[in-house]
mmCIF file of C-alpha atoms and ligand atoms in Angstrom:
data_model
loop_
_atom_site.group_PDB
_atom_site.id
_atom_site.type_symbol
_atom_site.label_atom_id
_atom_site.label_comp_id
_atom_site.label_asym_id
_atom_site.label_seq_id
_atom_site.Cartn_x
_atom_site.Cartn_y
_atom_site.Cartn_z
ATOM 1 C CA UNK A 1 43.565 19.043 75.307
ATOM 2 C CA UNK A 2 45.969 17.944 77.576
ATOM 3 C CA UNK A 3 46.094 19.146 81.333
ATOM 4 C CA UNK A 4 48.024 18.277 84.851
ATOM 5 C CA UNK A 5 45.506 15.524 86.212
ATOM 6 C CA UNK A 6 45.706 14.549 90.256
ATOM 7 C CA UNK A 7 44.688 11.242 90.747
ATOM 8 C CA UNK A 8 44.039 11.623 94.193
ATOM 9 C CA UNK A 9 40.590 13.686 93.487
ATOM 10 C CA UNK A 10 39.869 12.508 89.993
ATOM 11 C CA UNK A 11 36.451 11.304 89.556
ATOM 12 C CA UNK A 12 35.426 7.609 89.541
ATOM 13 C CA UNK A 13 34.407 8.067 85.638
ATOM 14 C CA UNK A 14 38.023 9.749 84.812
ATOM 15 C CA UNK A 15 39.516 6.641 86.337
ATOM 16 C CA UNK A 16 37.473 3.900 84.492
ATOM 17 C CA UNK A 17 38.339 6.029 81.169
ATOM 18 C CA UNK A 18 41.927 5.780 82.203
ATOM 19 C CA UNK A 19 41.783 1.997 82.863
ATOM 20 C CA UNK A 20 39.827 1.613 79.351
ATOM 21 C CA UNK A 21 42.714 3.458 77.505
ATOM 22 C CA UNK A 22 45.713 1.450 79.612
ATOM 23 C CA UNK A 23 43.686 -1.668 78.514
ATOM 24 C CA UNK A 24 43.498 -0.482 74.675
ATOM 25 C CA UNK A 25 47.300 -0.119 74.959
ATOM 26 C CA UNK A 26 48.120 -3.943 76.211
ATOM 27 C CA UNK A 27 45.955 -5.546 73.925
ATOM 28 C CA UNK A 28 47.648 -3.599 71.294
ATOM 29 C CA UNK A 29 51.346 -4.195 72.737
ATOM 30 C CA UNK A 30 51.044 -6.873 74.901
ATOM 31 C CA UNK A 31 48.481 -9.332 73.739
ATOM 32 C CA UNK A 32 49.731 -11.681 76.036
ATOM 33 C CA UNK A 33 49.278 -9.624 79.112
ATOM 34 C CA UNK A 34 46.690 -9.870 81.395
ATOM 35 C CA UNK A 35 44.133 -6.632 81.124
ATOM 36 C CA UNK A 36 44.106 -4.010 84.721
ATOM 37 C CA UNK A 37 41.343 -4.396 87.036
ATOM 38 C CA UNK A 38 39.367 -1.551 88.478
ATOM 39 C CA UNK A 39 41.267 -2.420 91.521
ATOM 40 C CA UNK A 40 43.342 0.648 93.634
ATOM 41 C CA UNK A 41 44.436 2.033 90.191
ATOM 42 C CA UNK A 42 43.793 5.330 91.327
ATOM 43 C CA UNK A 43 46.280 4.406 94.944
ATOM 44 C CA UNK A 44 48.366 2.707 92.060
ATOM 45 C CA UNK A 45 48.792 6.227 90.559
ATOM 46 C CA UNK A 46 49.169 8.367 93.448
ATOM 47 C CA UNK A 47 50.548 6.577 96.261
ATOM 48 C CA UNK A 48 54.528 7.319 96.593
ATOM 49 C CA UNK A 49 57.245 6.542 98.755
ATOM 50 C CA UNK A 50 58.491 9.649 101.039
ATOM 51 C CA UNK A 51 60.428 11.822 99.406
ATOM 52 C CA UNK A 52 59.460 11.230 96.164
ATOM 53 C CA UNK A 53 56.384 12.520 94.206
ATOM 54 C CA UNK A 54 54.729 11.864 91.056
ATOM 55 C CA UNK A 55 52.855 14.505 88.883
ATOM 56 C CA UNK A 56 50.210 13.450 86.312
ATOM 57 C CA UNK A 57 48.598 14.779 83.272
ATOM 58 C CA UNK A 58 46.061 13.731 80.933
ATOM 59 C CA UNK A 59 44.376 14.249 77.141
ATOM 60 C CA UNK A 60 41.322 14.672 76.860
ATOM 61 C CA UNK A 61 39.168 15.078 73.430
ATOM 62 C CA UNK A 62 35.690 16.777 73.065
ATOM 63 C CA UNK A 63 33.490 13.288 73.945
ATOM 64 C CA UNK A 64 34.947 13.491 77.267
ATOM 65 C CA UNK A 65 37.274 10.282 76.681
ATOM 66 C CA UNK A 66 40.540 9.955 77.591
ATOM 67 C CA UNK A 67 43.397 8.976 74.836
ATOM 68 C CA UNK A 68 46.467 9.883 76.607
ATOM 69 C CA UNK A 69 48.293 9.805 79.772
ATOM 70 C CA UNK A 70 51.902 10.665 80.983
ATOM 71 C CA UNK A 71 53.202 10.436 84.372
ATOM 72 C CA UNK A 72 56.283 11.413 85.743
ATOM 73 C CA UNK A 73 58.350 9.956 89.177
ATOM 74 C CA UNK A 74 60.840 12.805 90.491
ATOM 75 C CA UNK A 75 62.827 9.987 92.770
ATOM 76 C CA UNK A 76 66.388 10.826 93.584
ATOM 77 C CA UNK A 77 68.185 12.739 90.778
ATOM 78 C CA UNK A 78 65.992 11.504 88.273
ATOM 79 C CA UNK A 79 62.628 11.970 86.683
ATOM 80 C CA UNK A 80 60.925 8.266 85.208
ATOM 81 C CA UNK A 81 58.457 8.706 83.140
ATOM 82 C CA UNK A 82 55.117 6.360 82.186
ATOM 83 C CA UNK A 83 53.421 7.603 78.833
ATOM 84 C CA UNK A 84 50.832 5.854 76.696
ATOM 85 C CA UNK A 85 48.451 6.664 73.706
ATOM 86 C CA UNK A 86 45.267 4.745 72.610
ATOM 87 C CA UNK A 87 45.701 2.780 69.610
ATOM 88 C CA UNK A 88 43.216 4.717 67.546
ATOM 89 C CA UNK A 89 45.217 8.192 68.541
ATOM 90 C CA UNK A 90 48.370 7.188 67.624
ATOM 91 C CA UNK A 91 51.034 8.993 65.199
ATOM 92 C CA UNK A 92 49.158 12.431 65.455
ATOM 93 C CA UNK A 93 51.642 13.908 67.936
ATOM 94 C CA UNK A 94 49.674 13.228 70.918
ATOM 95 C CA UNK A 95 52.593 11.382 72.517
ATOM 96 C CA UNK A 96 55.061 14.399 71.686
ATOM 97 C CA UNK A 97 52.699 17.105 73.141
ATOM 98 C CA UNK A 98 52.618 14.789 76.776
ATOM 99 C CA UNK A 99 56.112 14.392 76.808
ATOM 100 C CA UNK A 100 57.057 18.113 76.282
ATOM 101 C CA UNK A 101 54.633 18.755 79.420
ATOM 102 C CA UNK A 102 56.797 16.401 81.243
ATOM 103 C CA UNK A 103 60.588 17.109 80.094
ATOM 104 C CA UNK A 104 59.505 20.904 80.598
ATOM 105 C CA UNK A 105 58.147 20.656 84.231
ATOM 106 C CA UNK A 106 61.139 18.236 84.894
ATOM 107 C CA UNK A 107 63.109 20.726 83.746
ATOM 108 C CA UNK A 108 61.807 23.757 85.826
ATOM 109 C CA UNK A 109 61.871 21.173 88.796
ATOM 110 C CA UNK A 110 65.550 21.176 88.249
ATOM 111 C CA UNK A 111 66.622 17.927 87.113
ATOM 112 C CA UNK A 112 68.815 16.702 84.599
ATOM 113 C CA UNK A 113 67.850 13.383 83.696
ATOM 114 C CA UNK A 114 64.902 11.670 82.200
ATOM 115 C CA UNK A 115 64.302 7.971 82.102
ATOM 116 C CA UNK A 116 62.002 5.247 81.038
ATOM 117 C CA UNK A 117 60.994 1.452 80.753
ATOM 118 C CA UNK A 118 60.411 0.746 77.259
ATOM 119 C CA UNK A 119 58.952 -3.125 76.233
ATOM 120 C CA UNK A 120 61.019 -4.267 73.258
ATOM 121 C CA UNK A 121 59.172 -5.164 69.914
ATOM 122 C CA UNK A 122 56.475 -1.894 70.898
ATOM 123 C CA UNK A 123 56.221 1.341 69.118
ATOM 124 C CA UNK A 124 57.385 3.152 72.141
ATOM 125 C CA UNK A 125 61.136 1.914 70.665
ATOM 126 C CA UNK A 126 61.279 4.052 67.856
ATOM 127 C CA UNK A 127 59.378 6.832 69.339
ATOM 128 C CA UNK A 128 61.731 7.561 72.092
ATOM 129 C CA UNK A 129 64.523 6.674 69.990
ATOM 130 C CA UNK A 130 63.324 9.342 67.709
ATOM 131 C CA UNK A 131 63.433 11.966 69.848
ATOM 132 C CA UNK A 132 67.280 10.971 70.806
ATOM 133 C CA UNK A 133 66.632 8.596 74.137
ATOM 134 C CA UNK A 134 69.473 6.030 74.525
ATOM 135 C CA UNK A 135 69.254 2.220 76.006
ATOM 136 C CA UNK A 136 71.136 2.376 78.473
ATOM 137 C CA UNK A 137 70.198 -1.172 80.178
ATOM 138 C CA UNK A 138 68.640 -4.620 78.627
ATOM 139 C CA UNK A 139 66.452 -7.254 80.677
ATOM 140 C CA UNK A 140 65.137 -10.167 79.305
ATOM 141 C CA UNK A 141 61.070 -10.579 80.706
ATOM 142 C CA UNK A 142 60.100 -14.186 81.167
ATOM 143 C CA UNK A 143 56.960 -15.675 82.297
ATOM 144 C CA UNK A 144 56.002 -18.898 83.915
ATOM 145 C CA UNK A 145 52.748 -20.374 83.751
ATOM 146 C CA UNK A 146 51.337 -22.347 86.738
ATOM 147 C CA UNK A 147 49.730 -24.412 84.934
ATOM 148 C CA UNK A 148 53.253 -25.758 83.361
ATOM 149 C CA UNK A 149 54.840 -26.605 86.934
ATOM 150 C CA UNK A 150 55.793 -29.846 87.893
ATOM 151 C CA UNK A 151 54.713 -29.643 91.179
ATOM 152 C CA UNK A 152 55.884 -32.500 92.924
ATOM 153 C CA UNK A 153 59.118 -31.765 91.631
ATOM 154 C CA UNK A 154 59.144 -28.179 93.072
ATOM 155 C CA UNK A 155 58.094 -29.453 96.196
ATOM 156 C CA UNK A 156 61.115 -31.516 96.775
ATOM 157 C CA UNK A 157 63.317 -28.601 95.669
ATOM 158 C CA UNK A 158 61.468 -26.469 98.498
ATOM 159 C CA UNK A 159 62.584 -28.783 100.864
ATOM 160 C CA UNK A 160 66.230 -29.101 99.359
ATOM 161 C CA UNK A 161 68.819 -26.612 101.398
ATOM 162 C CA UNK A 162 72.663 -26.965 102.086
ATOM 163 C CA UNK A 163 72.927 -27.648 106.094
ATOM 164 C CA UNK A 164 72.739 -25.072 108.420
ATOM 165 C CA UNK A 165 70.003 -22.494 106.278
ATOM 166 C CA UNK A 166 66.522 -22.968 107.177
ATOM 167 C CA UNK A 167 63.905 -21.125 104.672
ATOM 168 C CA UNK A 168 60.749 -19.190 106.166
ATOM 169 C CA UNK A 169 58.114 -18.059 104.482
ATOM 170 C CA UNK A 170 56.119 -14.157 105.433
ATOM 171 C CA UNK A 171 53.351 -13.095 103.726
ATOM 172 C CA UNK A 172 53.021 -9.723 103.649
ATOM 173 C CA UNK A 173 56.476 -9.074 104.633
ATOM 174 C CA UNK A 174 58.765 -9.923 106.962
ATOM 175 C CA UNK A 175 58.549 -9.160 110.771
ATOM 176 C CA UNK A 176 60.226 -6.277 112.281
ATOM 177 C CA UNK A 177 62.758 -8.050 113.445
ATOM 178 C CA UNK A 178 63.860 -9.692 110.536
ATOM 179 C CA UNK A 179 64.028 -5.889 108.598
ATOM 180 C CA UNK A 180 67.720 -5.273 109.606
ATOM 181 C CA UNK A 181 68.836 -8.742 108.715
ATOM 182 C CA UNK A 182 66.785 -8.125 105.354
ATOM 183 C CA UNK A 183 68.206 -5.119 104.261
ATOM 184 C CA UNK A 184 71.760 -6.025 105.094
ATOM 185 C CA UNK A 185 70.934 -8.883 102.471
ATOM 186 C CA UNK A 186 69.571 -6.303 100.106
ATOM 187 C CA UNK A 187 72.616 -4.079 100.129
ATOM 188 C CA UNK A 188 75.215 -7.155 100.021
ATOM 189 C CA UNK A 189 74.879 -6.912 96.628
ATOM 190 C CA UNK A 190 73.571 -3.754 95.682
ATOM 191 C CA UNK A 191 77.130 -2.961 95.278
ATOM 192 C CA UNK A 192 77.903 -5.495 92.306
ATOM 193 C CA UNK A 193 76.778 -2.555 90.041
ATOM 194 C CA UNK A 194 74.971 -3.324 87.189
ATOM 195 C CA UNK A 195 74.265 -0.870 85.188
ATOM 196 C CA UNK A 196 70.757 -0.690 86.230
ATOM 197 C CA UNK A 197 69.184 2.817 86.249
ATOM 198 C CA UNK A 198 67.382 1.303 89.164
ATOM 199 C CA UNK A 199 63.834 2.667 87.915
ATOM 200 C CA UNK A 200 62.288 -0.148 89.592
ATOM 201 C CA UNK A 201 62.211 0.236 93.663
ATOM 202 C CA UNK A 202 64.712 -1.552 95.731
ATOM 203 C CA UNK A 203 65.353 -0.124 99.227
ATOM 204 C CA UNK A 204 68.769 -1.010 101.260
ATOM 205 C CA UNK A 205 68.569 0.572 104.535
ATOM 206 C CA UNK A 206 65.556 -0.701 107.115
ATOM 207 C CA UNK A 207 63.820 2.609 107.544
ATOM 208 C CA UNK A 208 63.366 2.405 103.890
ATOM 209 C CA UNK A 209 62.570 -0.786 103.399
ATOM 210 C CA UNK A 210 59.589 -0.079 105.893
ATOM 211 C CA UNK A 211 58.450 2.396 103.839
ATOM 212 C CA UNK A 212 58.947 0.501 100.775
ATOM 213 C CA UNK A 213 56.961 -2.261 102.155
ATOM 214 C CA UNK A 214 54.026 0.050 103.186
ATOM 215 C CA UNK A 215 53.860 2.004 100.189
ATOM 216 C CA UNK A 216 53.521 -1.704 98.192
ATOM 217 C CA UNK A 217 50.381 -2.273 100.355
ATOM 218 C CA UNK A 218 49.201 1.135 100.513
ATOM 219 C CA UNK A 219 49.131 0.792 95.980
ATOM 220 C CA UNK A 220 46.927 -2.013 96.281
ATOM 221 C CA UNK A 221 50.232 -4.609 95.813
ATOM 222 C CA UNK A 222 51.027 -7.570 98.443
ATOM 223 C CA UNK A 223 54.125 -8.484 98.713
ATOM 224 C CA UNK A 224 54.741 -12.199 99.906
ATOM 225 C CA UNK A 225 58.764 -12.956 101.235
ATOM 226 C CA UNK A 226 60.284 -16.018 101.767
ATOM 227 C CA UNK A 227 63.828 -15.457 103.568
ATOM 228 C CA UNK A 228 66.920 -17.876 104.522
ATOM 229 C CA UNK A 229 68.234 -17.794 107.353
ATOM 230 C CA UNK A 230 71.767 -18.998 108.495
ATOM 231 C CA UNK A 231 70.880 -20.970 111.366
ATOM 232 C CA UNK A 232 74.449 -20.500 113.208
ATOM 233 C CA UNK A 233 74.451 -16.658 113.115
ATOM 234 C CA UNK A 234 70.728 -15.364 112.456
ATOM 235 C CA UNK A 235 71.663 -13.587 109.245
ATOM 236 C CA UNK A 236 69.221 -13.431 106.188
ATOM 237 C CA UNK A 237 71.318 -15.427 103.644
ATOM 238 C CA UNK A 238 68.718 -15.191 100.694
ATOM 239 C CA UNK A 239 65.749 -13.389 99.773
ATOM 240 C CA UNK A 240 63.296 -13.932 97.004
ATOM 241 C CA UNK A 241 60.168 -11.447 96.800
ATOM 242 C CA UNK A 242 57.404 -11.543 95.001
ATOM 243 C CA UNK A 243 54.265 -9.089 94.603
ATOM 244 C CA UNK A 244 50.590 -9.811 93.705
ATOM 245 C CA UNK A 245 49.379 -6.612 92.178
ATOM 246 C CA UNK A 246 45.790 -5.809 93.003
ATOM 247 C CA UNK A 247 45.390 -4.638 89.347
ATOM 248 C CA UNK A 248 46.160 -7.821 87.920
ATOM 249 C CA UNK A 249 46.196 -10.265 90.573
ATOM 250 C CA UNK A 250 45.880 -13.231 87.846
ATOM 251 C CA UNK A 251 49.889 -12.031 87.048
ATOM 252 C CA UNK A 252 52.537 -11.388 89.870
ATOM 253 C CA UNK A 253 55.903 -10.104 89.248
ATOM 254 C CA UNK A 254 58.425 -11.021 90.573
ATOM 255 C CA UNK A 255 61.011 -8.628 92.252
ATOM 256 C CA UNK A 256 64.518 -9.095 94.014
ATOM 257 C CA UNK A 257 65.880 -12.593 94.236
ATOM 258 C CA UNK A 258 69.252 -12.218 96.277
ATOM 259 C CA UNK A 259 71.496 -14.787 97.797
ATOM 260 C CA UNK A 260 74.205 -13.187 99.429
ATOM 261 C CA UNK A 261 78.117 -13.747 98.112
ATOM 262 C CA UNK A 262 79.049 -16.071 101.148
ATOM 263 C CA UNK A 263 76.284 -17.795 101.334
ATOM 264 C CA UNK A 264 76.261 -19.231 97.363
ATOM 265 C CA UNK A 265 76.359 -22.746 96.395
ATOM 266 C CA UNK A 266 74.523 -24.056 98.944
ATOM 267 C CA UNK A 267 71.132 -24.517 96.543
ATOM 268 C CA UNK A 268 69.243 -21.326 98.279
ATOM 269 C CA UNK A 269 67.941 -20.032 95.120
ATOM 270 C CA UNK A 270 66.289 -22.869 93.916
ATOM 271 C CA UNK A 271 65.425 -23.561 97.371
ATOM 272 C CA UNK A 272 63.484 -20.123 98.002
ATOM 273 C CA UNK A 273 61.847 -19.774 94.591
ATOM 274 C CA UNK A 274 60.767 -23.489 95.135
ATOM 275 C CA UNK A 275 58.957 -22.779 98.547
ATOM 276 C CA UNK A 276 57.761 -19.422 97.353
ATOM 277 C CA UNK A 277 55.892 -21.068 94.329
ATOM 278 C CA UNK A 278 54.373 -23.932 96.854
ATOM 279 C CA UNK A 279 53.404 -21.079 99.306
ATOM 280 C CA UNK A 280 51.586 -18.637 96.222
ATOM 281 C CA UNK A 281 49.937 -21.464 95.006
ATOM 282 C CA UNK A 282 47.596 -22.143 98.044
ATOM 283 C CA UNK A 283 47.824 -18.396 99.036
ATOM 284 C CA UNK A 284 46.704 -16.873 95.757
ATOM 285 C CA UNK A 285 44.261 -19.436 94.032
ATOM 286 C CA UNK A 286 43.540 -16.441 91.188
ATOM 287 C CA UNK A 287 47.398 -16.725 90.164
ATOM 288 C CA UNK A 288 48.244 -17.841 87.294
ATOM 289 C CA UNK A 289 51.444 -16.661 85.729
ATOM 290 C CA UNK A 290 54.704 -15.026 87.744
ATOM 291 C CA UNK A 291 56.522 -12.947 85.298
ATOM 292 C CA UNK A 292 59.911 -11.726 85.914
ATOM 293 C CA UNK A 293 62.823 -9.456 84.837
ATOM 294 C CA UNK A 294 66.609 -10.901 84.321
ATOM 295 C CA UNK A 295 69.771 -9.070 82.750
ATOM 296 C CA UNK A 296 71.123 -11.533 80.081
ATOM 297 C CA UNK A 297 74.180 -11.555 81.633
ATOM 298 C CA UNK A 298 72.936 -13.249 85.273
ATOM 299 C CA UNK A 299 73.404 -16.794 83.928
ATOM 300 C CA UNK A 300 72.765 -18.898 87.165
ATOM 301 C CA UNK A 301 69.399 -16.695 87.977
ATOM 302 C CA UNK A 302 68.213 -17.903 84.293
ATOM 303 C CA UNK A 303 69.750 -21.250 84.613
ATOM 304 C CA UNK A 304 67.027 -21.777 88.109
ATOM 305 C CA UNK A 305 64.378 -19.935 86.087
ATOM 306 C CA UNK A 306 64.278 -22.177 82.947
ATOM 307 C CA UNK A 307 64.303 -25.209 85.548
ATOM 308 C CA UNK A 308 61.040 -23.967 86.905
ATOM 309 C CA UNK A 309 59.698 -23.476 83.841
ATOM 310 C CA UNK A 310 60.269 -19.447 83.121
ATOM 311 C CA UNK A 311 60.048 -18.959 79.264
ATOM 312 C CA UNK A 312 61.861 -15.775 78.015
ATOM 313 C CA UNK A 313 59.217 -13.271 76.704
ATOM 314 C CA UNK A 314 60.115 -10.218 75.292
ATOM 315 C CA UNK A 315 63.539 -7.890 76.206
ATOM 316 C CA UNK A 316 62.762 -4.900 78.416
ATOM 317 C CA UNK A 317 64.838 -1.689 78.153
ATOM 318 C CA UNK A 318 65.500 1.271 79.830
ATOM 319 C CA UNK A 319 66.277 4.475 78.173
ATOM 320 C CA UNK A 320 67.344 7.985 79.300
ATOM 321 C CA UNK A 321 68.415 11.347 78.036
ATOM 322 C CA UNK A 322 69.461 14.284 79.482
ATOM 323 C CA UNK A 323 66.798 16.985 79.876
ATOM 324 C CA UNK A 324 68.084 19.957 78.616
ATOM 325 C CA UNK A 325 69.172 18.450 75.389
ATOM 326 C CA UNK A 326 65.507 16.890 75.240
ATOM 327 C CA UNK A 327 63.813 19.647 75.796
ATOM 328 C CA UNK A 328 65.235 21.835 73.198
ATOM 329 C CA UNK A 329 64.604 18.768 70.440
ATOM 330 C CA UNK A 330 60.999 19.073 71.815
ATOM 331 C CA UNK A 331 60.448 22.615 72.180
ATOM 332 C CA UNK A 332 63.740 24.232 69.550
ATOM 333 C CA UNK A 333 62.677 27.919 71.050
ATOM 334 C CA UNK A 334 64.027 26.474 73.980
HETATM 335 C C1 COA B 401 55.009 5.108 72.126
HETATM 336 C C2 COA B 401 53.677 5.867 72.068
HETATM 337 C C3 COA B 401 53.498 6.649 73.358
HETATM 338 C C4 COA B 401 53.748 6.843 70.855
HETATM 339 O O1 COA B 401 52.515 7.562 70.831
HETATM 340 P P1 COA B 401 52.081 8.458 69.549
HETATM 341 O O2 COA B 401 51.074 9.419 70.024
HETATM 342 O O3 COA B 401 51.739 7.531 68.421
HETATM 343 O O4 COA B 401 53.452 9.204 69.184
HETATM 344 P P2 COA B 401 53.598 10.547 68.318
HETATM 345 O O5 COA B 401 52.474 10.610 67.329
HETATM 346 O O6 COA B 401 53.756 11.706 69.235
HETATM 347 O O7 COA B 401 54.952 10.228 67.544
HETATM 348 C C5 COA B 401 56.046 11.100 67.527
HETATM 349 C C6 COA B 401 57.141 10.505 66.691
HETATM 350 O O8 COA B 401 57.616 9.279 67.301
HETATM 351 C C7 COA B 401 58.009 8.363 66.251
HETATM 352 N N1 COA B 401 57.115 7.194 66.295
HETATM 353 C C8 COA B 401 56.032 7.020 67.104
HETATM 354 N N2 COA B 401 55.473 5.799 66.861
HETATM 355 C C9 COA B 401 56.197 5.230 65.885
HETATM 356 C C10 COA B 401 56.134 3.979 65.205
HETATM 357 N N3 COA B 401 55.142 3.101 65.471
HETATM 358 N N4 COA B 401 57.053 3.705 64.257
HETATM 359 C C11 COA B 401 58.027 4.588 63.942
HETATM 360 N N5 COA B 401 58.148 5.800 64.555
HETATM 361 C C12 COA B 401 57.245 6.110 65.514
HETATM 362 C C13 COA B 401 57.822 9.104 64.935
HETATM 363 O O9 COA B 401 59.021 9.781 64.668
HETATM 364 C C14 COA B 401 56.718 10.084 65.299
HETATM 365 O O10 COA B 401 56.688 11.210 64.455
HETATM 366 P P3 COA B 401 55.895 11.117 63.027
HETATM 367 O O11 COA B 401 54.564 10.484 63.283
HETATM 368 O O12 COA B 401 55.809 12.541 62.589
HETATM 369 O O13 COA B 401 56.751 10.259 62.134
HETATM 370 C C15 COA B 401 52.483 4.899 71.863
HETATM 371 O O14 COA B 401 52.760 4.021 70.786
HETATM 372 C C16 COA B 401 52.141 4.104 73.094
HETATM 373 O O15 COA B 401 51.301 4.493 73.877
HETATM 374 N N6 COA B 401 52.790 2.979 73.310
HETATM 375 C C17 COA B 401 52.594 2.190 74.541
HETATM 376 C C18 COA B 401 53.538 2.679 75.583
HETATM 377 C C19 COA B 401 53.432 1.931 76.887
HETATM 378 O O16 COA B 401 53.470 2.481 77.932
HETATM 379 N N7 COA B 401 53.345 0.689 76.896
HETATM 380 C C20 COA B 401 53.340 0.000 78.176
HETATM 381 C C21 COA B 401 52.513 -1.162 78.050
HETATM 382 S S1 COA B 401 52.931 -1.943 76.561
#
């Protein structure tokens, strides 16, 4: 059976079953990855940023358990959508009868496009592409281990910046005064489009950056900033950001790493990933990966990465289609 599930006043025993079926799922997909803690999973799933909501539904079979779950993020003019099946449920349609709950309320909610993060070398591949989704946009996932840093070395790079840029370090994000300067950085190159579908969150304007920052603590995820500054005019001339998920606080991710046009080639990436590694190693003694997300395309981002030590993973997609034309494959009396 399959039903619209709230997070907010699901019971503690709907939760763990949820966190029991996620976990099913990576060790099935994503060996590799660490398994989800009990840990604000059920802020994780409800918490959103203003303006934007998320509606939830589960399967549930006759013992009670939980095999299925889809989710669905109505940000902007777009609907993203999280589905997963338990291994031992798979290829009986379970999948198919979620998403048709989705693309149809999407579709009464009036929008027009559907997307999704797919993890290359997964199932999830051919099932969307089944059911007519197209890539639209390719990342390449790497991951670094901790334990493969050469720390001294990294050290020395923290400490390595062109003249005139000093690097400072804010754990739990930077102070209000620093927000403007931060999200001028942010949208200095926001405009280099890339052809992301920009499912992941990235905010450009201070207000929203606030509330992006807030609604990353509020889901049980710190985010930890380390910022260059150009000493001769105040302005943020770099940013690299990095969040330690409550769920999975063994593996951070790595978000936005941004140094902005007239500021390049004085060493500030290398110099802010350097300093940010130095300051999560004594701030987060559990970590012990940072996993990140590059298009192939961004050569001197991967060029700093593989000098730390980031070792490509798996490729990342994102898919959409267009929700009419979905829902009528789903549902053909539509
Ligand atoms: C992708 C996923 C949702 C599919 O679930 P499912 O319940 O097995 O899918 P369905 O049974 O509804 O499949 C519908 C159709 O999709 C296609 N499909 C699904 N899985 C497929 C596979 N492994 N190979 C080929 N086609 C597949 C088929 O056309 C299938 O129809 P058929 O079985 O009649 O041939 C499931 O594999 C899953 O949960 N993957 C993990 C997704 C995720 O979020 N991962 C994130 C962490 S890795």
């Amino acid at each position: 059976m399959v039903r619209e599930w709230d997070p907010r006043t699901a019971s503690p025993a709907e939760i763990e079953s949820l966190l029991d079926t996620l976990n099913a799922v990576l060790a099935a997909d994503l060996p590799e990855d660490p398994p989800w803690q009990d840990s604000f999973l059920r802020e994780y799933q409800s918490e959103t940023m203003p303006g934007e909501r998320r509606i939830s539904w589960l399967a549930e079979d006759e013992s009670g358990r939980l095999p299925g779950h889809a989710n669905v993020l109505l940000l902007g003019d777009i609907g993203v959508v999280e589905l997963f099946v338990h291994p031992s449920m798979r290829r009986t349609g379970l999948a198919q009868t979620l998403l048709t709950k989705v693309v149809r309320r999407v579709y009464d909610e009036g929008f027009s496009a559907i997307g999704v993060e797919v993890v290359g070398g997964t199932p999830a591949v051919a099932f969307y592409e089944s059911l007519g989704f197209a890539r639209e946009y390719v990342e390449t996932r790497s991951v670094l281990k901790l334990s493969t840093v050469d720390w001294l070395a990294v050290g020395e790079t923290a400490g390595t910046i062109g003249d005139g840029y000093r690097v400072e370090y804010f754990p739990g994000g930077p102070p209000d005064e620093l927000i403007e300067g931060y999200a001028v950085a942010k949208a200095a190159v926001r405009d280099v489009g890339d052809g992301d579908l920009d499912l992941r969150p990235s905010s450009y304007d201070p207000e929203r950056l606030r509330d992006s920052l807030a609604c990353l603590h509020r889901r049980g995820m710190k985010p930890y900033i380390v910022l260059a500054i150009h000493e001769r005019t105040g302005a943020v001339a770099g940013l690299t950001e990095v969040v330690v998920p409550a769920q999975h606080p063994t593996r951070a991710d790595q978000y936005d790493t941004i140094v902005v046009p007239e500021h390049r080639g004085y060493g500030i990436d290398r110099a802010l990933k350097a300093r940010m590694l130095v300051e999560l190693r004594s701030a987060e003694p559990r970590l012990t990966e940072v996993q990140t997300w590059n298009a192939p395309d961004n050569e001197p981002m991967l060029k700093v990465n593989a000098e730390l030590g980031f070792m490509a993973d798996r490729e990342w997609y994102e898919y959409g289609a267009d929700v009419p034309d979905l829902l009528h494959r789903l549902d053909p009396k539509t």
